[in-house]
CSV table of C-alpha atoms in Angstrom, one decimal:
chain,number,residue,atom,x,y,z
A,1,MET,CA,0.0,0.0,0.0
A,2,GLY,CA,2.9,2.3,0.9
A,3,ILE,CA,4.6,1.7,-2.5
A,4,ILE,CA,1.3,2.4,-4.4
A,5,LEU,CA,0.9,5.7,-2.4
A,6,ILE,CA,4.5,6.7,-3.3
A,7,PHE,CA,4.0,6.0,-7.0
A,8,PHE,CA,0.7,7.9,-6.9
A,9,MET,CA,2.3,10.9,-5.2
A,10,PHE,CA,5.2,10.8,-7.7
A,11,GLY,CA,2.8,10.7,-10.6
A,12,MET,CA,0.8,13.6,-9.3
A,13,GLY,CA,4.0,15.6,-8.7
A,14,ALA,CA,5.2,14.9,-12.2
A,15,PHE,CA,1.8,15.9,-13.6
A,16,PHE,CA,1.7,19.2,-11.8
A,17,LEU,CA,5.3,19.9,-12.7
A,18,ILE,CA,4.6,19.4,-16.4
A,19,LYS,CA,1.5,21.6,-16.2
A,20,TYR,CA,3.4,24.3,-14.3
A,21,PHE,CA,6.0,24.5,-17.1
A,22,GLU,CA,3.2,24.6,-19.7
A,23,PHE,CA,1.4,27.3,-17.8
A,24,ASN,CA,4.5,29.5,-17.4
A,25,SER,CA,5.4,29.0,-21.1
A,26,SER,CA,1.9,30.3,-22.1
A,27,ASN,CA,0.4,33.7,-22.1
A,28,TYR,CA,-2.8,32.4,-20.5
A,29,ARG,CA,-2.0,34.0,-17.1
A,30,ILE,CA,-1.7,37.4,-18.8
A,31,ALA,CA,-4.8,37.0,-21.0
A,32,SER,CA,-7.1,35.6,-18.2
A,33,GLY,CA,-5.7,37.0,-15.0
A,34,ASN,CA,-5.8,33.4,-13.5
A,35,GLY,CA,-2.9,32.1,-11.6
A,36,PHE,CA,-1.6,28.5,-11.8
A,37,LEU,CA,-3.7,27.0,-8.9
A,38,ARG,CA,-6.8,28.8,-10.0
A,39,THR,CA,-6.4,27.4,-13.4
A,40,VAL,CA,-5.6,23.7,-12.7
A,41,PHE,CA,-8.1,23.3,-9.8
A,42,ASP,CA,-11.0,24.9,-11.7
A,43,LYS,CA,-12.6,22.6,-14.3
A,44,GLY,CA,-13.8,25.5,-16.4
A,45,ASN,CA,-10.6,27.4,-16.3
A,46,TYR,CA,-8.5,24.3,-17.0
A,47,GLY,CA,-10.5,23.5,-20.1
A,48,GLU,CA,-10.1,27.0,-21.4
A,49,PHE,CA,-6.3,26.8,-20.7
A,50,LEU,CA,-6.0,23.6,-22.7
A,51,ILE,CA,-7.7,25.3,-25.7
A,52,PHE,CA,-5.6,28.4,-25.2
A,53,ILE,CA,-2.3,26.6,-25.5
A,54,LYS,CA,-3.4,24.8,-28.6
A,55,LEU,CA,-4.3,28.1,-30.3
A,56,GLU,CA,-1.0,29.5,-29.3
A,57,SER,CA,0.8,27.0,-31.5
A,58,LEU,CA,-0.9,28.4,-34.6
A,59,LYS,CA,1.3,30.5,-36.9
A,60,GLY,CA,0.5,33.9,-38.2
A,61,HIS,CA,-0.5,37.3,-36.7
A,62,LYS,CA,-3.1,36.7,-34.0
A,63,TYR,CA,-4.4,37.6,-30.6
A,64,ILE,CA,-5.9,35.0,-28.2
A,65,MET,CA,-8.2,36.5,-25.5
A,66,SER,CA,-9.9,34.9,-22.6
A,67,ASN,CA,-12.9,35.6,-20.3
A,68,LEU,CA,-14.2,38.8,-22.1
A,69,TYR,CA,-17.2,40.5,-20.6
A,70,ILE,CA,-18.8,42.1,-23.6
A,71,PRO,CA,-21.4,44.9,-22.9
A,72,LYS,CA,-24.8,44.4,-24.5
A,73,ALA,CA,-27.4,47.0,-25.7
A,74,ASP,CA,-29.7,46.2,-22.7
A,75,GLY,CA,-27.0,47.1,-20.2
A,76,THR,CA,-26.0,43.5,-19.3
A,77,THR,CA,-22.9,41.6,-20.3
A,78,THR,CA,-22.1,38.4,-22.0
A,79,GLU,CA,-19.0,36.3,-21.2
A,80,VAL,CA,-16.9,35.0,-24.1
A,81,ASP,CA,-14.7,32.1,-23.0
A,82,LEU,CA,-12.1,32.4,-25.6
A,83,LEU,CA,-11.6,34.4,-28.8
A,84,MET,CA,-8.9,34.5,-31.5
A,85,LEU,CA,-8.4,37.4,-33.8
A,86,SER,CA,-6.7,36.6,-37.1
A,87,GLU,CA,-6.5,37.6,-40.7
A,88,THR,CA,-9.2,35.1,-41.6
A,89,GLY,CA,-11.7,36.4,-39.1
A,90,ILE,CA,-12.8,36.3,-35.5
A,91,TYR,CA,-13.0,32.8,-34.0
A,92,VAL,CA,-15.2,32.6,-30.9
A,93,PHE,CA,-14.9,29.6,-28.6
A,94,GLU,CA,-17.3,28.2,-26.1
A,95,SER,CA,-15.6,25.6,-23.8
A,96,LYS,CA,-17.6,22.7,-22.3
A,97,ASN,CA,-15.3,20.6,-20.1
A,98,TYR,CA,-17.9,17.8,-19.7
A,99,SER,CA,-17.7,14.1,-19.5
A,100,GLY,CA,-20.3,11.4,-20.5
A,101,TRP,CA,-22.4,11.2,-23.6
A,102,ILE,CA,-23.5,14.5,-25.3
A,103,PHE,CA,-26.7,14.7,-27.3
A,104,GLY,CA,-27.8,17.9,-29.1
A,105,ASN,CA,-29.4,19.6,-32.0
A,106,GLU,CA,-28.7,23.1,-33.1
A,107,ARG,CA,-32.4,23.8,-33.3
A,108,ASN,CA,-33.2,22.7,-29.7
A,109,ARG,CA,-33.0,25.0,-26.7
A,110,TYR,CA,-31.4,22.4,-24.4
A,111,TRP,CA,-28.8,19.7,-24.9
A,112,THR,CA,-28.3,16.6,-22.7
A,113,GLN,CA,-25.4,15.1,-20.9
A,114,SER,CA,-25.8,11.4,-20.0
A,115,LEU,CA,-23.5,10.0,-17.4
A,116,PRO,CA,-22.5,6.3,-16.7
A,117,ASN,CA,-24.7,6.2,-13.6
A,118,ARG,CA,-27.7,7.0,-15.8
A,119,GLN,CA,-27.9,10.5,-14.5
A,120,LYS,CA,-29.0,13.0,-17.2
A,121,ASN,CA,-28.3,16.7,-17.1
A,122,ARG,CA,-29.8,19.3,-19.4
A,123,PHE,CA,-27.7,22.4,-20.4
A,124,PHE,CA,-28.5,25.4,-22.6
A,125,ASN,CA,-27.7,24.9,-26.3
A,126,PRO,CA,-24.0,26.0,-26.6
A,127,VAL,CA,-24.5,26.9,-30.2
A,128,TRP,CA,-27.2,29.4,-29.2
A,129,GLN,CA,-25.0,30.6,-26.3
A,130,ASN,CA,-22.1,31.3,-28.7
A,131,LYS,CA,-24.5,32.9,-31.2
A,132,GLY,CA,-25.4,35.4,-28.4
A,133,HIS,CA,-21.7,36.1,-27.8
A,134,ILE,CA,-21.1,36.7,-31.4
A,135,SER,CA,-24.1,39.1,-31.6
A,136,ALA,CA,-22.8,41.1,-28.7
A,137,LEU,CA,-19.3,41.1,-30.2
A,138,SER,CA,-20.4,42.3,-33.6
A,139,ASN,CA,-22.3,45.2,-32.1
A,140,PHE,CA,-19.3,46.1,-29.8
A,141,VAL,CA,-16.6,46.0,-32.4
A,142,ARG,CA,-18.9,47.2,-35.2
A,143,ILE,CA,-18.3,44.4,-37.6
A,144,ASN,CA,-21.8,43.2,-38.5
A,145,GLN,CA,-21.0,40.9,-41.4
A,146,GLU,CA,-21.7,37.3,-40.3
A,147,HIS,CA,-19.0,35.8,-42.5
A,148,PHE,CA,-16.3,37.4,-40.3
A,149,TYR,CA,-17.2,35.2,-37.3
A,150,LYS,CA,-16.7,31.5,-36.8
A,151,SER,CA,-18.3,29.6,-33.9
A,152,TYR,CA,-16.4,26.8,-32.2
A,153,ILE,CA,-18.0,24.7,-29.4
A,154,ILE,CA,-15.2,22.7,-27.8
A,155,PHE,CA,-16.0,19.7,-25.6
A,156,SER,CA,-13.5,17.7,-23.4
A,157,GLU,CA,-11.9,14.5,-24.7
A,158,ARG,CA,-13.6,12.9,-21.7
A,159,CYS,CA,-17.0,13.0,-23.4
A,160,THR,CA,-18.5,11.3,-26.4
A,161,LEU,CA,-20.4,13.4,-28.9
A,162,LYS,CA,-23.0,10.8,-29.3
A,163,LYS,CA,-25.6,12.5,-31.5
A,164,ILE,CA,-25.0,16.0,-32.6
A,165,LYS,CA,-26.9,17.7,-35.4
A,166,ILE,CA,-25.5,21.0,-36.8
A,167,ASN,CA,-26.7,22.8,-39.9
A,168,SER,CA,-24.8,26.1,-39.9
A,169,PRO,CA,-21.6,25.9,-41.9
A,170,LYS,CA,-19.9,28.5,-39.7
A,171,VAL,CA,-20.5,26.4,-36.5
A,172,LYS,CA,-18.2,23.6,-35.4
A,173,VAL,CA,-19.0,21.3,-32.5
A,174,ILE,CA,-15.9,19.2,-31.8
A,175,LYS,CA,-13.7,17.7,-29.1
A,176,ARG,CA,-10.6,19.4,-27.9
A,177,ASP,CA,-8.2,16.9,-29.5
A,178,SER,CA,-9.7,17.7,-32.9
A,179,LEU,CA,-9.3,21.5,-32.6
A,180,LEU,CA,-5.9,22.0,-34.2
A,181,LYS,CA,-6.7,19.9,-37.2
A,182,GLN,CA,-10.1,21.6,-37.7
A,183,ILE,CA,-8.9,25.2,-37.2
A,184,LYS,CA,-5.8,24.8,-39.4
A,185,ASN,CA,-8.1,23.5,-42.2
A,186,ASP,CA,-10.5,26.4,-41.5
A,187,ILE,CA,-7.7,29.0,-41.7
A,188,ALA,CA,-6.1,27.4,-44.8
A,189,THR,CA,-9.4,27.4,-46.8
A,190,SER,CA,-10.7,30.9,-45.6
A,191,PRO,CA,-10.0,34.2,-47.4
A,192,LYS,CA,-8.2,37.0,-45.5
A,193,LEU,CA,-10.8,39.4,-44.1
A,194,LEU,CA,-8.7,41.6,-41.7
A,195,ASN,CA,-5.4,43.3,-42.2
A,196,LEU,CA,-2.9,43.6,-39.4
A,197,GLN,CA,-3.9,47.1,-38.5
A,198,GLN,CA,-7.6,46.1,-38.2
A,199,ILE,CA,-6.7,43.1,-36.0
A,200,ASP,CA,-4.6,45.4,-33.7
A,201,ALA,CA,-7.5,47.9,-33.5
A,202,ILE,CA,-10.1,45.2,-32.6
A,203,TYR,CA,-7.7,43.8,-29.9
A,204,ARG,CA,-7.2,47.2,-28.3
A,205,LYS,CA,-11.0,47.7,-28.2
A,206,LEU,CA,-11.7,44.3,-26.7
A,207,LYS,CA,-8.8,44.6,-24.2
A,208,ALA,CA,-11.1,46.9,-22.1
A,209,CYS,CA,-13.4,43.9,-21.7
A,210,SER,CA,-10.8,41.5,-20.3
A,211,GLN,CA,-9.9,40.7,-16.7
A,212,ALA,CA,-13.1,42.0,-15.3
A,213,ASP,CA,-13.2,42.8,-11.5
A,214,ASP,CA,-15.3,40.7,-9.1
A,215,THR,CA,-18.2,43.2,-9.1
A,216,ILE,CA,-18.7,42.8,-12.9
A,217,LYS,CA,-18.4,39.0,-12.6
A,218,ARG,CA,-20.9,38.8,-9.7
A,219,THR,CA,-23.3,41.1,-11.6
A,220,HIS,CA,-23.0,38.9,-14.7
A,221,VAL,CA,-23.7,35.7,-12.8
A,222,GLU,CA,-26.8,37.3,-11.2
A,223,GLN,CA,-28.0,38.5,-14.7
A,224,VAL,CA,-27.6,34.9,-16.0
A,225,ARG,CA,-29.5,33.5,-13.0
A,226,ILE,CA,-32.4,35.9,-13.5
A,227,LYS,CA,-32.6,35.1,-17.2
A,228,GLN,CA,-32.6,31.4,-16.7
A,229,ASN,CA,-35.3,31.6,-14.1
A,230,ARG,CA,-37.7,33.5,-16.3
């Protein structure tokens, strides 16, 4: 038993050491404002971090931004998990670090997570969720042409996308381990829409929406709760 415990502790130590080096080699801390412990011990933050470091490996002029609180016309905010600005457009990512079987249709308000213990959980359609993010973004940065935006719904490798139906060509619902292949193909087959100066200008405008303080975050959570309970 003692030997097993030693191997377990050694394995955990090695895991955290590797993740620590990955974290320090990444710009995620700067983009998100999250420290190492707040990243690895929070399921949502960790999922976003894993997507972030994959996007960092892409070539070309780009900005990757995290946890943006975009103001909406009604005075509320919408939270964008991750966003990448590049010459081929604005890539908007919704991270779902879920396990189990995932069932969903783009046209349905709710999707379903089915766990091995037969427990089923409903969650709001992430395609609709990201569509709301893109709508707020387009108004905020004043780029209203739909073809500038690409919606990526990223699920954990721990889940199985059992039955997913998507009709919109600009929407991708994939697992995290498929992200690089999919987005490289997307970039390679897409025309250039933004020049370097435009990318820099959009980044500067969105920078004001990053690293929100606790008051903004609490207000946003309360706004979401009220909306869901209507």
